[in-house]
Coordinates of C-alpha atoms in Angstrom, one line a residue:
M14 CA -5.4 5.3 -22.3
E15 CA -2.0 7.1 -23.0
H16 CA -1.6 10.8 -22.1
P17 CA 1.3 13.0 -23.3
E18 CA 1.9 14.1 -19.8
E19 CA 2.5 10.6 -18.5
R20 CA 6.2 10.9 -19.3
Y21 CA 6.5 12.9 -16.1
Y22 CA 4.9 10.1 -14.0
K23 CA 6.5 7.1 -15.6
L24 CA 8.6 6.2 -12.5
N25 CA 5.8 6.9 -10.1
R26 CA 3.4 4.7 -12.1
F27 CA 6.2 2.1 -12.1
F28 CA 6.4 2.0 -8.4
L29 CA 2.6 1.6 -8.2
S30 CA 2.8 -1.3 -10.7
V31 CA 5.5 -3.2 -8.9
N32 CA 3.5 -2.9 -5.7
G33 CA 0.4 -4.2 -7.4
L34 CA -1.4 -1.0 -6.7
S35 CA -1.8 0.6 -10.1
P36 CA -5.6 1.2 -11.0
Y37 CA -4.8 0.4 -14.6
Q38 CA -3.1 -2.9 -13.8
N39 CA -4.4 -6.4 -14.6
V40 CA -6.3 -7.5 -11.5
W41 CA -4.7 -11.0 -11.2
N42 CA -1.2 -9.6 -11.9
A43 CA -1.7 -7.1 -9.1
R44 CA -2.9 -9.8 -6.8
L45 CA 0.1 -12.1 -7.5
I46 CA 2.5 -9.2 -6.9
R47 CA 0.8 -8.3 -3.5
L48 CA 0.9 -11.9 -2.5
V49 CA 4.6 -12.2 -3.2
I50 CA 5.3 -8.9 -1.3
T51 CA 3.2 -10.2 1.6
V52 CA 5.0 -13.5 1.8
I53 CA 8.4 -11.8 1.8
L54 CA 7.5 -9.3 4.5
L55 CA 5.8 -11.9 6.7
S56 CA 8.8 -14.1 6.5
S57 CA 10.9 -11.2 7.7
I58 CA 8.7 -10.6 10.6
F59 CA 8.7 -14.2 11.5
V60 CA 12.5 -14.6 11.5
Q61 CA 13.0 -11.4 13.5
A62 CA 10.3 -12.3 16.0
S63 CA 11.8 -15.8 16.3
T64 CA 14.9 -14.3 18.0
T65 CA 12.8 -13.9 21.1
L66 CA 13.0 -17.7 21.5
T67 CA 16.8 -17.9 21.3
S68 CA 17.9 -14.7 22.9
E69 CA 17.5 -13.1 26.3
V70 CA 14.7 -10.7 26.1
N71 CA 15.6 -7.5 28.0
L72 CA 15.3 -3.7 27.4
E73 CA 18.5 -3.7 25.2
F74 CA 17.1 -6.5 23.0
I75 CA 13.7 -4.7 22.6
I76 CA 15.5 -1.4 21.7
D77 CA 17.5 -3.3 19.0
I78 CA 14.6 -5.4 17.6
I79 CA 11.7 -2.9 17.4
P80 CA 13.2 -0.3 15.1
A81 CA 14.4 -3.1 12.8
I82 CA 10.9 -4.7 12.6
L83 CA 8.8 -1.6 12.3
P84 CA 9.7 -0.8 8.7
T85 CA 8.5 -4.3 7.7
F86 CA 5.2 -3.7 9.5
A87 CA 5.0 -0.2 7.9
G88 CA 5.5 -1.9 4.5
I89 CA 2.5 -4.4 5.0
I90 CA 0.2 -1.7 6.4
N91 CA 1.0 0.8 3.6
L92 CA 0.5 -1.9 1.0
Y93 CA -3.0 -2.9 2.1
L94 CA -4.1 0.6 3.0
H95 CA -3.3 1.8 -0.4
H96 CA -4.9 -1.3 -1.9
G97 CA -8.1 -0.3 -0.3
N98 CA -7.8 3.0 -2.2
I99 CA -7.1 1.9 -5.7
D100 CA -10.5 3.1 -7.0
K101 CA -9.8 6.5 -5.4
Y102 CA -6.4 6.5 -7.2
R103 CA -8.2 5.9 -10.6
K104 CA -10.4 9.0 -9.8
L105 CA -7.3 11.0 -8.9
F106 CA -5.4 10.1 -12.0
D107 CA -8.5 10.7 -14.2
H108 CA -8.9 14.1 -12.5
M109 CA -5.2 14.9 -13.3
W110 CA -5.7 14.1 -17.0
R111 CA -8.8 16.3 -17.1
D112 CA -6.7 19.2 -15.5
W113 CA -4.0 18.7 -18.1
A114 CA -6.6 18.8 -20.9
L115 CA -8.0 22.2 -19.8
Q116 CA -7.6 25.2 -22.1
K117 CA -4.5 27.1 -20.9
T118 CA -2.3 29.9 -21.9
K119 CA 1.4 29.3 -22.6
D120 CA 2.4 30.6 -19.2
E121 CA -0.2 28.3 -17.4
I122 CA 1.1 25.4 -19.5
K123 CA 4.6 26.2 -18.3
I124 CA 3.4 26.2 -14.7
M125 CA 1.9 22.7 -15.0
H126 CA 5.0 21.4 -16.8
D127 CA 7.3 22.9 -14.2
Y128 CA 5.5 21.2 -11.3
A129 CA 5.4 17.9 -13.1
E130 CA 9.0 18.0 -14.0
T131 CA 9.8 18.7 -10.2
T132 CA 7.8 15.5 -9.4
R133 CA 9.8 13.5 -11.9
L134 CA 13.2 14.9 -10.7
V135 CA 12.5 14.5 -7.0
T136 CA 11.3 10.9 -7.5
L137 CA 14.4 10.1 -9.6
F138 CA 16.6 11.7 -7.1
Y139 CA 15.3 9.7 -4.2
T140 CA 15.3 6.5 -6.3
L141 CA 19.0 7.0 -7.1
Q142 CA 19.8 7.7 -3.5
V143 CA 18.2 4.5 -2.4
C144 CA 20.1 2.6 -5.0
I145 CA 23.4 4.1 -3.9
L146 CA 22.6 3.3 -0.3
F147 CA 21.8 -0.2 -1.2
V148 CA 25.0 -0.8 -3.0
M149 CA 26.9 0.7 -0.1
Y150 CA 25.1 -1.5 2.3
N151 CA 26.0 -4.6 0.4
V152 CA 29.6 -3.6 0.1
W153 CA 29.7 -3.0 3.8
V154 CA 27.9 -6.4 4.6
F155 CA 30.2 -8.4 2.4
M156 CA 33.4 -6.5 3.2
P157 CA 34.9 -9.4 5.3
E158 CA 34.4 -11.7 2.3
I159 CA 36.0 -9.1 -0.1
L160 CA 39.0 -8.6 2.3
D161 CA 39.4 -12.4 2.6
V162 CA 39.9 -12.4 -1.2
I163 CA 42.1 -9.3 -1.4
S164 CA 44.1 -9.8 1.7
P165 CA 43.6 -13.3 3.2
L166 CA 44.4 -14.1 6.8
N167 CA 45.0 -17.4 8.6
E168 CA 41.3 -17.5 9.4
S169 CA 38.3 -15.9 8.0
R170 CA 37.2 -12.5 9.3
P171 CA 34.1 -12.3 11.4
R172 CA 30.9 -11.8 9.5
I173 CA 28.8 -8.6 9.9
E174 CA 25.4 -9.2 11.5
T175 CA 23.2 -6.3 10.4
F176 CA 19.9 -7.5 11.8
K177 CA 18.9 -10.0 14.5
V178 CA 17.2 -12.9 12.7
E179 CA 16.7 -16.5 13.6
F180 CA 16.3 -19.1 10.8
F181 CA 16.9 -22.1 13.1
I182 CA 19.9 -23.2 10.8
D183 CA 23.6 -23.0 11.0
K184 CA 24.4 -19.3 10.4
G185 CA 28.0 -20.0 9.5
R186 CA 27.1 -22.5 6.8
Y187 CA 24.1 -20.7 5.4
I188 CA 25.3 -17.1 5.8
Y189 CA 24.8 -16.3 2.1
L190 CA 21.2 -17.5 2.2
I191 CA 20.5 -15.4 5.3
Q192 CA 22.1 -12.3 3.8
S193 CA 20.2 -12.8 0.5
H194 CA 16.9 -13.0 2.4
I195 CA 17.8 -9.8 4.3
C196 CA 18.6 -8.0 1.0
L197 CA 15.4 -9.2 -0.6
V198 CA 13.4 -7.9 2.4
L199 CA 15.2 -4.6 2.3
V200 CA 14.5 -4.2 -1.4
T201 CA 10.9 -5.1 -1.0
V202 CA 10.3 -2.7 2.0
T203 CA 12.0 0.1 0.1
I204 CA 9.9 -0.4 -3.0
V205 CA 6.7 -0.4 -1.0
L206 CA 7.6 2.8 0.9
L207 CA 9.0 4.4 -2.3
G208 CA 5.7 3.7 -3.9
S209 CA 3.7 5.3 -1.1
F210 CA 6.1 8.3 -1.1
S211 CA 6.0 8.8 -4.9
I212 CA 2.2 8.6 -5.2
L213 CA 1.8 11.2 -2.4
L214 CA 4.3 13.4 -4.2
T215 CA 2.6 13.1 -7.5
F216 CA -0.8 14.2 -6.2
T217 CA 0.4 16.9 -3.9
Q218 CA 2.7 18.5 -6.5
H219 CA -0.3 18.4 -9.0
V220 CA -2.4 20.2 -6.4
C221 CA 0.4 22.9 -5.9
G222 CA 0.6 23.2 -9.7
M223 CA -3.1 23.8 -10.0
C224 CA -3.1 26.2 -7.1
K225 CA -0.2 28.2 -8.8
L226 CA -2.2 28.2 -12.0
L227 CA -5.3 29.5 -10.3
G228 CA -3.2 32.2 -8.5
Y229 CA -1.9 33.3 -11.9
R230 CA -5.5 33.5 -13.2
A231 CA -6.6 35.4 -10.1
E232 CA -4.2 38.2 -10.8
R233 CA -5.8 38.6 -14.3
L234 CA -9.4 37.7 -13.4
F235 CA -10.8 41.2 -13.3
C236 CA -9.5 43.9 -15.6
V237 CA -10.5 47.6 -15.5
I238 CA -12.2 48.5 -18.8
E239 CA -11.9 52.2 -19.7
N240 CA -13.2 54.2 -22.6
A241 CA -15.0 51.2 -24.2
A242 CA -18.2 51.4 -26.2
G243 CA -21.5 50.2 -24.7
C244 CA -21.4 47.0 -26.8
D245 CA -17.8 46.4 -25.7
L246 CA -18.8 46.8 -22.1
I247 CA -21.5 44.3 -22.5
R248 CA -19.2 41.8 -24.2
G249 CA -16.5 42.4 -21.5
T250 CA -19.0 41.7 -18.8
K251 CA -20.1 38.4 -20.3
I252 CA -16.4 37.2 -20.8
R253 CA -15.6 38.3 -17.2
C254 CA -18.6 36.5 -15.8
R255 CA -17.7 33.3 -17.8
D256 CA -14.1 33.4 -16.5
T257 CA -15.3 33.8 -12.9
A258 CA -17.5 30.8 -13.2
V259 CA -14.7 28.7 -14.7
F260 CA -12.4 30.0 -11.9
V261 CA -14.8 29.1 -9.2
R262 CA -15.4 25.6 -10.7
L263 CA -11.6 24.9 -10.9
H264 CA -11.2 26.0 -7.2
C265 CA -14.0 23.5 -6.3
N266 CA -12.2 20.8 -8.2
I267 CA -9.0 21.5 -6.3
I268 CA -10.9 21.2 -3.0
Q269 CA -12.4 17.9 -4.2
F270 CA -9.0 16.6 -5.3
I271 CA -7.5 17.4 -1.9
S272 CA -10.4 15.7 -0.2
L273 CA -9.6 12.5 -2.2
I274 CA -6.0 12.7 -1.2
K275 CA -7.0 13.0 2.5
A276 CA -9.3 10.0 2.2
C277 CA -6.5 8.0 0.6
H278 CA -3.8 8.9 3.1
R279 CA -5.4 9.8 6.5
V280 CA -5.0 6.4 8.0
S281 CA -1.6 5.7 6.6
F282 CA -0.4 9.2 7.8
L283 CA -1.5 8.2 11.3
C284 CA 0.2 4.7 11.2
D285 CA 3.3 6.4 9.9
L286 CA 3.2 9.0 12.6
I287 CA 3.0 6.3 15.4
G288 CA 5.7 4.2 13.9
I289 CA 7.9 7.3 13.4
L290 CA 7.6 8.2 17.0
F291 CA 8.5 4.8 18.4
A292 CA 11.3 4.1 15.9
L293 CA 13.0 7.5 16.3
S294 CA 12.8 7.4 20.0
L295 CA 14.2 3.9 20.3
T296 CA 16.9 4.6 17.7
L297 CA 17.9 7.8 19.5
I298 CA 18.3 5.7 22.6
Q299 CA 20.5 3.4 20.7
I300 CA 22.7 6.3 19.4
L301 CA 23.1 7.7 22.9
S302 CA 24.0 4.4 24.5
I303 CA 26.5 3.3 21.8
A304 CA 30.1 3.1 23.2
G305 CA 32.7 2.2 20.6
N306 CA 30.5 0.2 18.4
I307 CA 31.0 2.0 15.1
E308 CA 29.0 -0.4 13.0
K309 CA 26.0 -0.1 15.2
A310 CA 26.3 3.7 15.4
I311 CA 26.4 3.9 11.6
K312 CA 23.3 1.7 11.3
S313 CA 21.3 3.7 13.9
I314 CA 22.2 7.1 12.6
S315 CA 21.5 6.1 9.0
F316 CA 18.1 4.7 10.0
S317 CA 17.3 7.8 11.9
I318 CA 18.2 10.1 9.0
I319 CA 16.0 8.0 6.5
I320 CA 13.0 8.2 8.9
L321 CA 13.5 12.0 9.4
I322 CA 13.6 12.6 5.6
Y323 CA 10.5 10.4 5.1
S324 CA 8.6 12.3 7.9
F325 CA 9.8 15.7 6.7
I326 CA 8.7 15.2 3.1
S327 CA 5.1 14.3 4.2
N328 CA 4.9 17.3 6.5
Y329 CA 6.5 19.6 3.9
M330 CA 4.0 18.5 1.2
G331 CA 1.1 19.1 3.6
Q332 CA 2.5 22.6 4.4
R333 CA 2.9 23.3 0.6
I334 CA -0.8 22.5 0.0
T335 CA -1.9 24.7 2.9
D336 CA 0.3 27.6 1.7
M337 CA -0.5 27.4 -2.0
S338 CA -4.3 27.0 -1.4
S339 CA -4.3 30.1 0.9
N340 CA -2.2 32.0 -1.7
I341 CA -5.1 31.7 -4.1
C342 CA -7.5 33.4 -1.6
E343 CA -5.0 36.2 -1.0
K344 CA -4.5 36.8 -4.8
V345 CA -8.3 36.9 -5.3
Y346 CA -8.6 39.4 -2.4
N347 CA -5.9 41.6 -3.9
C348 CA -7.6 41.8 -7.4
A349 CA -10.2 44.3 -8.4
W350 CA -13.2 42.1 -7.4
Y351 CA -15.0 45.0 -5.7
N352 CA -15.4 46.8 -9.1
V353 CA -17.6 44.1 -10.6
A354 CA -21.3 43.3 -10.4
V355 CA -22.7 42.0 -7.1
S356 CA -23.7 38.7 -8.8
E357 CA -20.0 38.1 -9.5
Q358 CA -18.9 39.3 -6.1
K359 CA -20.9 36.6 -4.3
S360 CA -19.0 33.7 -5.9
V361 CA -15.6 35.4 -5.4
L362 CA -16.3 36.2 -1.7
L363 CA -16.9 32.4 -1.2
I364 CA -13.3 31.8 -2.4
I365 CA -12.0 34.7 -0.2
S366 CA -13.8 33.2 2.8
R367 CA -11.8 30.0 2.4
R368 CA -8.8 31.8 3.7
F369 CA -10.2 31.3 7.2
H370 CA -10.6 27.5 6.5
P371 CA -7.3 26.5 4.9
L372 CA -7.0 23.2 3.0
V373 CA -4.8 20.8 5.0
L374 CA -3.8 17.1 5.0
T375 CA -4.4 15.3 8.3
A376 CA -3.5 12.0 9.9
N377 CA -7.1 10.9 10.5
K378 CA -8.0 14.4 11.8
F379 CA -5.6 13.8 14.7
Y380 CA -2.5 15.5 13.3
T381 CA -2.1 18.2 10.7
M382 CA 0.7 17.7 8.2
S383 CA 2.8 20.8 8.6
L384 CA 6.4 22.0 9.3
Q385 CA 5.4 23.3 12.7
N386 CA 4.1 20.0 13.7
F387 CA 7.2 18.3 12.3
G388 CA 9.1 20.3 14.8
M389 CA 6.6 19.1 17.5
I390 CA 7.3 15.5 16.4
L391 CA 11.0 16.1 17.1
Q392 CA 10.3 17.5 20.5
T393 CA 8.0 14.5 21.3
V394 CA 10.7 12.1 20.2
I395 CA 13.3 13.6 22.5
S396 CA 10.7 13.6 25.4
Y397 CA 10.0 9.8 24.7
C398 CA 13.8 9.1 24.5
M399 CA 14.3 10.7 27.9
F400 CA 11.5 8.7 29.3
F401 CA 12.6 5.3 28.0
R402 CA 16.1 6.0 29.2
Q403 CA 14.8 6.3 32.8
I404 CA 13.0 3.0 32.7

């Protein structure tokens, strides 16, 4: 079923579809896509793990290989964790369309459109950034071949080896096959992780938009009626009571929506957290131990920046949900709720009491997604880095 608001989420839905995770996708097409992705990622893990058979396995080798292989594992884990939540995604999307169909004022409609437009622009921005980085990576990798054509020497320039892989074939003869496989794996991992990022962004931004809408309604929920006739007072009381019931119901819907998001992402958040701690710690060791190897330094620093951005966005969106949901309670508290009938006050007090139990996203109840805890991750990474360097 098509919805007018889907234009904001076309790119996000596209990433779900190319990962075989869209709840509205043909089942067999989705299975085929997931099978192809799985084969590509498993082949990458195999050729990277095979280097242990042909290389000396020491601490330096481990520090090099683990950060490179972790994103591939993250891709497979994210793919199948999200696959297990496809039915929940359908419920979340259906919930979104119902929220869009609610009767709203022009200002409330603008709030919804602003947050949806932000989702579209942020997704588009990061997609373009990834495309630019991928083009730059390919130019860098094939720079020796390009220079051999532009300014040939007596012998070919040495090829750039970006990742340690072992295909058990002649690397010089099949260099383009190896590089093509690496590029294919990079594209696949990127699409999987972009899909995970974009779907989280879609749902969390929608929650923030609904919280902003409820905050707007909270400021206008109770109005003081003065110099009104008796019949007008009765009519005003009925309207106010109806609006309060709708407000409370919408607040409950937001709580249910966030609960579904938590159910979909709590395990993937935990897996991402563990992977980020290890990958950042080992990459930081690489950066600190690099001496004169510019290519390795660029690769390690770029990888660290990408991981930090990925982690920051997840924590930032968790922080936004906490702040926006708490803001609803504060705006309800600041309105004239104490002037209304006791029957209405009871339902409003339930919302106010939620201020002491903020809505949060967690990594399997082990870690709360917030900017404060993001700072704690950085401190932990530095501690692990110092520990590994002493081994």
